[in-house]
Short mmCIF file of C-alpha atoms (C1' of nucleotides) in Angstrom, two decimals:
data_model
loop_
_atom_site.label_atom_id
_atom_site.label_comp_id
_atom_site.label_asym_id
_atom_site.label_seq_id
_atom_site.Cartn_x
_atom_site.Cartn_y
_atom_site.Cartn_z
CA UNK W 1 101.77 101.59 116.61
CA UNK W 2 100.56 100.60 113.18
CA UNK W 3 98.31 98.19 114.98
CA UNK W 4 96.47 100.98 116.65
CA UNK W 5 95.02 102.13 113.35
CA UNK W 6 91.96 100.23 112.35
CA UNK W 7 91.89 98.01 109.35
CA UNK W 8 88.75 99.72 108.19
CA UNK W 9 90.63 103.01 108.09
CA UNK W 10 93.45 101.53 106.02
CA UNK W 11 90.98 100.08 103.57
CA UNK W 12 89.40 103.47 103.01
CA UNK W 13 92.63 105.34 102.33
CA UNK W 14 93.03 104.01 98.77
CA UNK W 15 89.43 104.97 98.08
CA UNK W 16 90.04 108.51 99.26
CA UNK W 17 93.22 108.60 97.24
CA UNK W 18 91.60 107.52 94.01
CA UNK W 19 88.84 110.09 94.42
CA UNK W 20 91.30 112.86 95.14
CA UNK W 21 93.40 111.96 92.12
CA UNK W 22 90.29 112.03 90.01
CA UNK W 23 89.20 115.49 91.13
CA UNK W 24 92.74 116.81 91.03
CA UNK W 25 92.86 116.07 87.30
CA UNK W 26 89.59 117.93 86.97
CA UNK W 27 91.20 120.96 88.58
CA UNK W 28 89.94 120.76 92.15
CA UNK W 29 92.18 122.56 94.63
CA UNK W 30 90.41 121.89 97.93
CA UNK W 31 88.02 119.27 99.22
CA UNK W 32 86.19 119.19 102.55
CA UNK W 33 85.54 116.00 104.49
CA UNK W 34 81.94 116.60 103.55
CA UNK W 35 82.75 116.62 99.82
CA UNK W 36 84.85 113.49 100.07
CA UNK W 37 82.35 111.64 102.22
CA UNK W 38 79.41 112.47 100.00
CA UNK W 39 81.17 111.36 96.85
CA UNK W 40 82.21 108.05 98.36
CA UNK W 41 79.32 107.19 100.65
CA UNK W 42 81.09 107.84 103.95
CA UNK W 43 80.23 110.01 106.90
CA UNK W 44 82.27 113.21 106.99
CA UNK W 45 83.30 112.52 110.59
CA UNK W 46 84.75 109.28 109.44
CA UNK W 47 86.81 110.94 106.74
CA UNK W 48 88.21 113.47 109.21
CA UNK W 49 88.89 110.82 111.81
CA UNK W 50 90.65 108.52 109.38
CA UNK W 51 92.91 111.30 108.16
CA UNK W 52 93.58 112.66 111.63
CA UNK W 53 95.33 109.44 112.63
CA UNK W 54 98.18 110.43 110.36
CA UNK W 55 98.46 114.16 110.81
CA UNK W 56 96.72 117.50 110.62
CA UNK W 57 96.30 117.71 106.88
CA UNK W 58 93.31 120.03 106.76
CA UNK W 59 92.75 123.71 107.29
CA UNK W 60 89.83 124.80 109.45
CA UNK W 61 87.22 126.65 107.45
CA UNK W 62 88.79 125.57 104.18
CA UNK W 63 89.13 121.79 103.99
CA UNK W 64 91.98 119.73 102.60
CA UNK W 65 94.33 120.82 99.85
CA UNK W 66 93.80 118.10 97.26
CA UNK W 67 97.35 117.75 96.03
CA UNK W 68 98.89 117.84 99.47
CA UNK W 69 96.45 115.21 100.68
CA UNK W 70 97.20 113.00 97.70
CA UNK W 71 100.88 113.27 98.52
CA UNK W 72 100.33 112.44 102.17
CA UNK W 73 98.12 109.43 101.52
CA UNK W 74 100.59 108.09 98.99
CA UNK W 75 103.26 108.32 101.66
CA UNK W 76 101.12 106.61 104.28
CA UNK W 77 100.37 103.74 101.91
CA UNK W 78 103.99 103.45 100.73
CA UNK W 79 102.82 104.37 97.26
CA UNK W 80 105.54 106.99 96.99
CA UNK W 81 107.93 104.24 95.95
CA UNK W 82 107.81 101.62 93.23
CA UNK W 83 106.55 98.26 94.48
CA UNK W 84 107.24 95.24 92.28
CA UNK W 85 104.55 92.57 92.32
CA UNK W 86 104.11 89.17 90.74
CA UNK W 87 101.11 87.21 89.60
CA UNK W 88 100.70 83.46 89.54
CA UNK W 89 98.02 81.82 87.41
CA UNK W 90 97.55 83.17 83.90
CA UNK W 91 93.97 82.11 83.34
CA UNK W 92 91.48 84.64 82.12
CA UNK W 93 91.33 86.44 85.45
CA UNK W 94 95.11 86.59 85.67
CA UNK W 95 95.30 87.98 82.16
CA UNK W 96 92.63 90.54 82.90
CA UNK W 97 94.43 91.76 86.01
CA UNK W 98 97.71 91.86 84.14
CA UNK W 99 96.36 93.94 81.36
CA UNK W 100 94.52 96.25 83.72
CA UNK W 101 97.65 96.80 85.77
CA UNK W 102 99.71 97.51 82.72
CA UNK W 103 97.78 100.60 81.74
CA UNK W 104 97.31 101.98 85.22
CA UNK W 105 99.38 104.91 86.29
CA UNK W 106 100.51 103.14 89.40
CA UNK W 107 103.67 102.55 91.39
CA UNK W 108 102.65 98.94 91.96
CA UNK W 109 103.54 97.07 88.81
CA UNK W 110 103.45 93.42 87.86
CA UNK W 111 107.05 92.52 87.13
CA UNK W 112 106.77 88.74 86.74
CA UNK W 113 104.05 86.23 85.86
CA UNK W 114 103.88 82.48 86.33
CA UNK W 115 101.82 79.52 85.27
CA UNK W 116 102.04 75.75 85.53
CA UNK W 117 100.73 75.08 82.03
CA UNK W 118 103.58 74.11 79.72
CA UNK W 119 101.63 75.34 76.72
CA UNK W 120 101.69 78.95 77.89
CA UNK W 121 105.07 79.05 79.61
CA UNK W 122 107.40 81.19 77.55
CA UNK W 123 104.65 83.06 75.76
CA UNK W 124 104.43 86.76 76.45
CA UNK W 125 101.87 88.94 78.10
CA UNK W 126 102.55 92.62 78.72
CA UNK W 127 106.07 92.07 77.48
CA UNK W 128 106.61 89.61 80.31
CA UNK W 129 107.46 86.01 79.51
CA UNK W 130 105.28 83.60 81.47
CA UNK W 131 107.60 81.62 83.73
CA UNK W 132 107.22 78.17 85.27
CA UNK W 133 106.31 77.91 88.95
CA UNK W 134 109.70 76.46 89.83
CA UNK W 135 111.23 79.84 89.06
CA UNK W 136 108.91 81.64 91.45
CA UNK W 137 111.15 81.72 94.49
CA UNK W 138 114.26 82.69 92.59
CA UNK W 139 112.48 85.44 90.71
CA UNK W 140 110.85 86.93 93.81
CA UNK W 141 114.28 87.32 95.34
CA UNK W 142 116.03 88.52 92.24
CA UNK W 143 113.44 91.14 91.36
CA UNK W 144 112.73 92.17 94.94
CA UNK W 145 109.09 91.36 94.51
CA UNK W 146 107.15 92.37 97.59
CA UNK W 147 103.53 91.49 96.88
CA UNK W 148 102.12 88.39 95.20
CA UNK W 149 98.78 87.91 93.48
CA UNK W 150 97.32 84.41 93.39
CA UNK W 151 94.94 83.52 90.56
CA UNK W 152 95.37 79.76 90.47
CA UNK W 153 92.62 77.20 91.05
CA UNK W 154 91.60 76.69 94.64
CA UNK W 155 93.45 73.43 95.21
CA UNK W 156 96.85 74.96 94.39
CA UNK W 157 96.46 78.28 96.17
CA UNK W 158 97.93 77.33 99.53
CA UNK W 159 100.93 75.72 97.91
CA UNK W 160 101.68 78.84 95.87
CA UNK W 161 101.18 80.99 98.95
CA UNK W 162 103.67 78.84 100.84
CA UNK W 163 106.30 79.34 98.18
CA UNK W 164 105.68 83.08 98.21
CA UNK W 165 105.86 83.28 101.98
CA UNK W 166 108.99 81.18 102.05
CA UNK W 167 110.55 83.48 99.47
CA UNK W 168 110.06 86.49 101.71
CA UNK W 169 107.09 88.13 100.09
CA UNK W 170 105.39 90.65 102.38
CA UNK W 171 101.76 90.53 101.30
CA UNK W 172 99.45 88.38 99.20
CA UNK W 173 96.27 89.19 97.34
CA UNK W 174 94.43 85.92 96.89
CA UNK W 175 91.70 85.47 94.30
CA UNK W 176 91.33 81.72 94.77
CA UNK W 177 88.11 80.87 96.61
CA UNK W 178 89.79 79.35 99.61
CA UNK W 179 91.14 80.54 102.94
CA UNK W 180 94.91 80.83 102.86
CA UNK W 181 96.98 80.45 105.99
CA UNK W 182 99.87 82.82 106.36
CA UNK W 183 101.91 83.91 109.30
CA UNK W 184 102.52 87.03 111.33
CA UNK W 185 105.00 88.39 108.78
CA UNK W 186 102.75 88.22 105.75
CA UNK W 187 99.56 90.18 105.26
CA UNK W 188 96.98 88.22 103.30
CA UNK W 189 93.89 89.68 101.71
CA UNK W 190 91.27 87.49 100.12
CA UNK W 191 89.14 88.68 97.23
CA UNK W 192 86.13 86.42 96.95
CA UNK W 193 83.57 87.55 94.45
CA UNK W 194 81.72 84.27 94.30
CA UNK W 195 81.00 84.75 97.98
CA UNK W 196 80.10 88.38 97.30
CA UNK W 197 77.63 87.33 94.66
CA UNK W 198 76.11 84.67 96.86
CA UNK W 199 75.67 87.00 99.78
CA UNK W 200 73.78 89.39 97.51
CA UNK W 201 71.20 86.67 96.94
CA UNK W 202 70.25 86.93 100.60
CA UNK W 203 68.80 90.37 99.96
CA UNK W 204 66.51 89.32 97.14
CA UNK W 205 62.84 89.66 97.86
CA UNK W 206 61.14 86.40 98.67
CA UNK W 207 58.84 85.42 95.85
CA UNK W 208 55.46 84.24 97.08
CA UNK W 209 54.47 81.87 94.32
CA UNK U 1 63.80 91.42 110.80
CA UNK U 2 66.38 90.81 108.11
CA UNK U 3 67.96 94.02 109.31
CA UNK U 4 68.65 92.53 112.71
CA UNK U 5 71.17 90.11 111.23
CA UNK U 6 74.55 91.62 110.73
CA UNK U 7 76.06 92.15 107.37
CA UNK U 8 79.20 90.44 108.53
CA UNK U 9 77.18 87.32 109.27
CA UNK U 10 75.59 87.32 105.83
CA UNK U 11 78.98 87.69 104.20
CA UNK U 12 80.26 84.62 106.00
CA UNK U 13 77.39 82.33 105.07
CA UNK U 14 78.59 81.74 101.48
CA UNK U 15 82.03 80.96 102.84
CA UNK U 16 80.63 78.36 105.21
CA UNK U 17 78.52 77.00 102.39
CA UNK U 18 81.40 76.55 100.01
CA UNK U 19 83.48 74.79 102.63
CA UNK U 20 80.66 72.45 103.54
CA UNK U 21 80.03 71.60 99.91
CA UNK U 22 83.70 70.84 99.51
CA UNK U 23 83.89 68.48 102.48
CA UNK U 24 80.55 66.91 101.62
CA UNK U 25 81.99 65.76 98.30
CA UNK U 26 84.90 64.32 100.23
CA UNK U 27 82.48 62.27 102.29
CA UNK U 28 82.22 64.28 105.50
CA UNK U 29 79.01 63.67 107.41
CA UNK U 30 79.39 66.02 110.37
CA UNK U 31 81.33 69.16 111.09
CA UNK U 32 81.69 71.02 114.38
CA UNK U 33 81.85 74.78 114.65
CA UNK U 34 85.44 74.18 115.64
CA UNK U 35 86.17 72.32 112.40
CA UNK U 36 84.51 74.95 110.27
CA UNK U 37 86.12 77.83 112.07
CA UNK U 38 89.58 76.37 111.91
CA UNK U 39 89.36 75.66 108.21
CA UNK U 40 88.17 79.15 107.41
CA UNK U 41 89.99 81.29 109.95
CA UNK U 42 87.00 82.12 112.14
CA UNK U 43 86.38 81.73 115.84
CA UNK U 44 84.13 78.77 116.61
CA UNK U 45 81.83 80.97 118.68
CA UNK U 46 81.31 83.09 115.66
CA UNK U 47 80.34 80.15 113.51
CA UNK U 48 77.82 78.98 116.09
CA UNK U 49 76.44 82.43 116.60
CA UNK U 50 76.04 83.12 112.89
CA UNK U 51 74.16 79.88 112.35
CA UNK U 52 72.03 80.26 115.47
CA UNK U 53 70.38 83.37 114.02
CA UNK U 54 68.59 81.12 111.57
CA UNK U 55 67.75 78.06 113.60
CA UNK U 56 69.05 75.22 115.72
CA UNK U 57 70.90 73.31 113.07
CA UNK U 58 73.41 71.52 115.26
CA UNK U 59 73.33 68.63 117.65
CA UNK U 60 75.02 69.00 121.01
CA UNK U 61 77.99 66.73 121.38
CA UNK U 62 77.99 65.95 117.65
CA UNK U 63 78.16 69.10 115.57
CA UNK U 64 76.34 69.95 112.38
CA UNK U 65 75.15 67.45 109.80
CA UNK U 66 76.96 68.66 106.70
CA UNK U 67 74.27 67.99 104.15
CA UNK U 68 71.48 69.38 106.26
CA UNK U 69 73.49 72.53 106.95
CA UNK U 70 74.24 72.94 103.25
CA UNK U 71 70.53 72.73 102.54
CA UNK U 72 69.66 75.24 105.26
CA UNK U 73 72.25 77.79 104.19
CA UNK U 74 71.15 77.50 100.59
CA UNK U 75 67.63 78.28 101.74
CA UNK U 76 68.73 81.25 103.81
CA UNK U 77 70.67 82.69 100.88
CA UNK U 78 67.89 82.00 98.37
CA UNK U 79 70.23 79.68 96.56
CA UNK U 80 67.58 76.97 96.54
CA UNK U 81 66.12 78.64 93.44
CA UNK U 82 67.57 79.63 90.11
CA UNK U 83 68.59 83.29 90.00
CA UNK U 84 69.16 84.80 86.57
CA UNK U 85 71.88 87.43 86.42
CA UNK U 86 73.26 89.68 83.71
CA UNK U 87 76.66 91.18 83.09
CA UNK U 88 77.46 94.47 81.41
CA UNK U 89 80.92 95.17 80.02
CA UNK U 90 82.60 92.37 78.11
CA UNK U 91 86.18 93.40 78.59
CA UNK U 92 88.69 90.88 79.85
CA UNK U 93 87.32 90.90 83.35
CA UNK U 94 83.75 90.47 82.10
CA UNK U 95 84.85 87.58 79.93
CA UNK U 96 86.71 85.96 82.79
CA UNK U 97 83.70 86.18 85.09
CA UNK U 98 81.45 84.86 82.37
CA UNK U 99 83.56 81.86 81.72
CA UNK U 100 84.04 81.15 85.39
CA UNK U 101 80.32 81.33 86.03
CA UNK U 102 79.57 79.02 83.15
CA UNK U 103 81.38 76.07 84.61
CA UNK U 104 80.31 76.57 88.18
CA UNK U 105 77.65 74.32 89.59
CA UNK U 106 75.58 77.23 90.76
CA UNK U 107 71.97 78.37 90.76
CA UNK U 108 73.07 81.89 89.89
CA UNK U 109 73.72 81.94 86.19
CA UNK U 110 74.56 84.67 83.72
CA UNK U 111 71.66 84.75 81.30
CA UNK U 112 72.47 87.88 79.30
CA UNK U 113 75.57 89.93 78.51
CA UNK U 114 75.94 93.45 77.18
CA UNK U 115 78.55 95.75 75.76
CA UNK U 116 78.65 99.13 74.07
CA UNK U 117 81.31 98.19 71.53
CA UNK U 118 79.72 97.64 68.12
CA UNK U 119 82.57 95.35 67.12
CA UNK U 120 81.67 92.75 69.73
CA UNK U 121 77.90 93.11 69.77
CA UNK U 122 76.36 90.03 68.25
CA UNK U 123 79.37 87.82 68.84
CA UNK U 124 78.89 84.94 71.23
CA UNK U 125 80.34 84.10 74.61
CA UNK U 126 79.09 81.10 76.56
CA UNK U 127 76.41 80.62 73.93
CA UNK U 128 75.09 84.08 74.76
CA UNK U 129 75.01 86.75 72.08
CA UNK U 130 76.48 90.01 73.33
CA UNK U 131 73.68 92.57 73.24
CA UNK U 132 73.80 96.36 72.95
CA UNK U 133 73.17 98.43 76.07
CA UNK U 134 69.90 99.75 74.71
CA UNK U 135 68.43 96.29 75.12
CA UNK U 136 69.41 96.09 78.78
CA UNK U 137 66.14 97.22 80.30
CA UNK U 138 63.96 95.14 78.01
CA UNK U 139 66.05 92.03 78.59
CA UNK U 140 66.13 92.39 82.37
CA UNK U 141 62.37 92.41 82.39
CA UNK U 142 61.85 89.69 79.84
CA UNK U 143 64.30 87.26 81.42
CA UNK U 144 63.42 88.16 85.01
CA UNK U 145 66.99 89.06 85.73
CA UNK U 146 67.43 89.84 89.39
CA UNK U 147 71.11 90.66 89.87
CA UNK U 148 73.40 92.70 87.63
CA UNK U 149 77.17 92.67 87.39
CA UNK U 150 78.91 95.83 86.23
CA UNK U 151 82.30 95.51 84.55
CA UNK U 152 82.34 98.71 82.51
CA UNK U 153 84.89 101.51 82.83
CA UNK U 154 84.44 103.77 85.80
CA UNK U 155 82.89 106.67 83.96
CA UNK U 156 79.95 104.60 82.69
CA UNK U 157 79.24 102.58 85.82
CA UNK U 158 76.66 104.86 87.43
CA UNK U 159 74.76 105.18 84.18
CA UNK U 160 74.54 101.40 83.77
CA UNK U 161 73.53 101.04 87.41
CA UNK U 162 70.76 103.56 86.89
CA UNK U 163 69.36 101.57 84.00
CA UNK U 164 69.51 98.39 86.04
CA UNK U 165 67.83 100.00 89.02
CA UNK U 166 65.17 101.54 86.83
CA UNK U 167 64.52 98.13 85.29
CA UNK U 168 63.75 96.61 88.66
CA UNK U 169 66.94 94.74 89.36
CA UNK U 170 67.32 93.82 93.04
CA UNK U 171 71.07 93.79 93.57
CA UNK U 172 74.24 94.91 91.84
CA UNK U 173 77.79 93.64 92.02
CA UNK U 174 80.00 96.49 90.86
CA UNK U 175 83.56 95.94 89.68
CA UNK U 176 84.09 99.47 88.42
CA UNK U 177 86.42 101.42 90.74
CA UNK U 178 83.83 104.00 91.70
CA UNK U 179 81.15 104.41 94.33
CA UNK U 180 77.72 103.73 92.89
CA UNK U 181 74.62 105.34 94.34
CA UNK U 182 71.60 103.12 94.62
CA UNK U 183 68.44 103.37 96.64
CA UNK U 184 66.74 101.53 99.47
CA UNK U 185 65.36 98.87 97.14
CA UNK U 186 68.64 97.81 95.58
CA UNK U 187 71.54 96.20 97.39
CA UNK U 188 74.88 97.26 95.97
CA UNK U 189 78.17 95.56 96.64
CA UNK U 190 81.43 96.98 95.38
CA UNK U 191 84.39 94.81 94.54
CA UNK U 192 87.47 96.95 94.44
CA UNK U 193 90.69 95.06 94.03
CA UNK U 194 92.78 98.03 93.10
CA UNK U 195 91.92 99.45 96.49
CA UNK U 196 92.60 96.05 98.06
CA UNK U 197 96.03 95.98 96.47
CA UNK U 198 96.83 99.51 97.52
CA UNK U 199 95.81 98.91 101.10
CA UNK U 200 98.20 95.95 101.22
CA UNK U 201 101.05 98.34 100.49
CA UNK U 202 100.43 99.95 103.87
CA UNK U 203 101.63 96.80 105.58
CA UNK U 204 104.96 96.61 103.79
CA UNK U 205 107.98 97.07 105.97
CA UNK U 206 109.58 100.46 105.71
CA UNK U 207 112.89 100.21 103.98
CA UNK U 208 115.60 102.15 105.72
CA UNK U 209 117.87 102.98 102.83
"C1'" DT A 1 78.14 57.26 131.69
"C1'" DA A 2 81.90 60.43 130.01
"C1'" DG A 3 83.21 63.37 126.49
"C1'" DA A 4 82.01 66.56 123.13
"C1'" DT A 5 79.74 70.29 121.37
"C1'" DT A 6 75.83 73.17 120.93
"C1'" DG A 7 73.11 77.59 121.68
"C1'" DT A 8 73.19 81.63 124.26
"C1'" DT A 9 74.52 85.13 127.54
"C1'" DA A 10 77.50 88.54 129.11
"C1'" DA A 11 81.80 90.76 128.50
"C1'" DT A 12 84.86 92.75 125.57
"C1'" DC A 13 86.52 94.81 121.78
"C1'" DG A 14 86.28 97.72 117.68
"C1'" DA A 15 84.15 101.16 114.49
"C1'" DT A 16 81.09 104.88 113.53
"C1'" DT A 17 78.86 109.11 114.40
"C1'" DA A 18 77.30 113.37 116.63
"C1'" DA A 19 78.68 117.35 118.63
"C1'" DC A 20 81.43 121.27 119.37
"C1'" DA A 21 85.39 124.25 120.66
"C1'" DA A 22 89.04 125.99 118.01
"C1'" DT A 23 90.36 128.60 114.25
"C1'" DC A 24 91.14 129.63 109.32
"C1'" DT D 1 83.93 139.79 111.19
"C1'" DA D 2 80.88 135.81 109.77
"C1'" DG D 3 80.77 131.46 107.85
"C1'" DA D 4 82.88 127.21 107.19
"C1'" DT D 5 85.24 123.35 108.47
"C1'" DT D 6 88.71 121.03 111.04
"C1'" DG D 7 90.41 117.84 114.81
"C1'" DT D 8 88.89 115.51 118.73
"C1'" DT D 9 85.99 113.89 122.45
"C1'" DA D 10 82.29 111.36 124.10
"C1'" DA D 11 78.39 108.65 122.96
"C1'" DT D 12 76.57 105.19 120.39
"C1'" DC D 13 76.36 101.42 117.74
"C1'" DG D 14 77.90 96.94 116.01
"C1'" DA D 15 80.73 92.64 116.00
"C1'" DT D 16 83.50 89.26 118.24
"C1'" DT D 17 84.73 86.22 121.82
"C1'" DA D 18 84.80 83.73 126.23
"C1'" DA D 19 82.33 81.06 129.12
"C1'" DC D 20 79.11 77.70 130.48
"C1'" DA D 21 74.66 75.28 131.32
"C1'" DA D 22 72.22 72.11 128.61
"C1'" DT D 23 72.24 67.89 126.37
"C1'" DC D 24 73.36 64.61 122.68
#
DNA sequence: TAGATTGTTAATCGATTAACAATC
DNA sequence: TAGATTGTTAATCGATTAACAATC
């Protein structure tokens, strides 16, 4: 049943959610699909269609009640519960993500961090002691960690993913610039901003020198 | 004409390229669409189709010559020339990207960095002095910067984008968690890993407590 | 030659959008 | 009531994949 809802739809839900939370703070009570779409660069039909997969949240002639919709989307995305996550690879990117996550008002929180470098193991970031990789499996189980973030160099990414998968993690966000193989039980999402940057170059005007 | 080639295809080219460069270093001479697809999680038909938009690069019965294909893809993506880029927002993420870019063997290089914080302006990162935002426009023009990276907090992102656009930049990679409006002359790509993380939560198994 | 693999077509699958009756 | 906006259908548009003749 979950499979019948398009991936594209799922990827937009967090974007709707963030916008709604933003305007809720500013005092907005209602938002139409038109409002939401315009603010986020989507077609209003798309907004309505995406939401309609999950229920009739809107009111004809009025739009969507912002706070109700926030609540519903949080439910759909499982963000109505706390979700412990871990992060492996405490390079600069790992540190940046860690710090960013710390100050977010978010139910997904980094609860354990790992690195292979002996010089940083034991030191603290965000009040979390950096642990060695050989404690990864144990810690995932002990802390009920459900999502893993990979920020290690490319050549180690698959190996870390394998440990995570083997430890029963349910989803992985991979920042290493390499394709990671998972299995049918683990959802893997790759973030690849080097590729993003390179694909932008395609759109540059040709210089005629 | 460029418009006839799908966005999805363009987004895959850098991924093909990186893989080919990796196996080239390892001594590979030829690669079939099958090889490439398997390594990267794509269907082999898709690999062939993507490449066929740009020319007949393969040899029937043999596959693609790795080094020739690397050269061709670099040409298609304009990566056969040096492309100066700039980065605005020297928080942890900005610093991480800067450092990463510095040690990449890449024709796209960060040539100027900016921040609004007086305490960091003037200090150096990667042998680049951090400049104030009011020098952004002037510097883009003087250094022929063609792509801008935005790493500022959400509430300032559109403003920075506007300056970039107004200064004649051709593409923007936006890391701020907000939709940025551009125009028909500027290609904008949003990287949104908070949204990525939140959409992963959708796929978690429902706990039945 | 025999086996492998391309480039391309046609079929399929998936996602977006326009349109509108229903109704707040 | 009149105006606005939903939820949903049908149409369109776009992307992927299977299949295969051509040929190295």
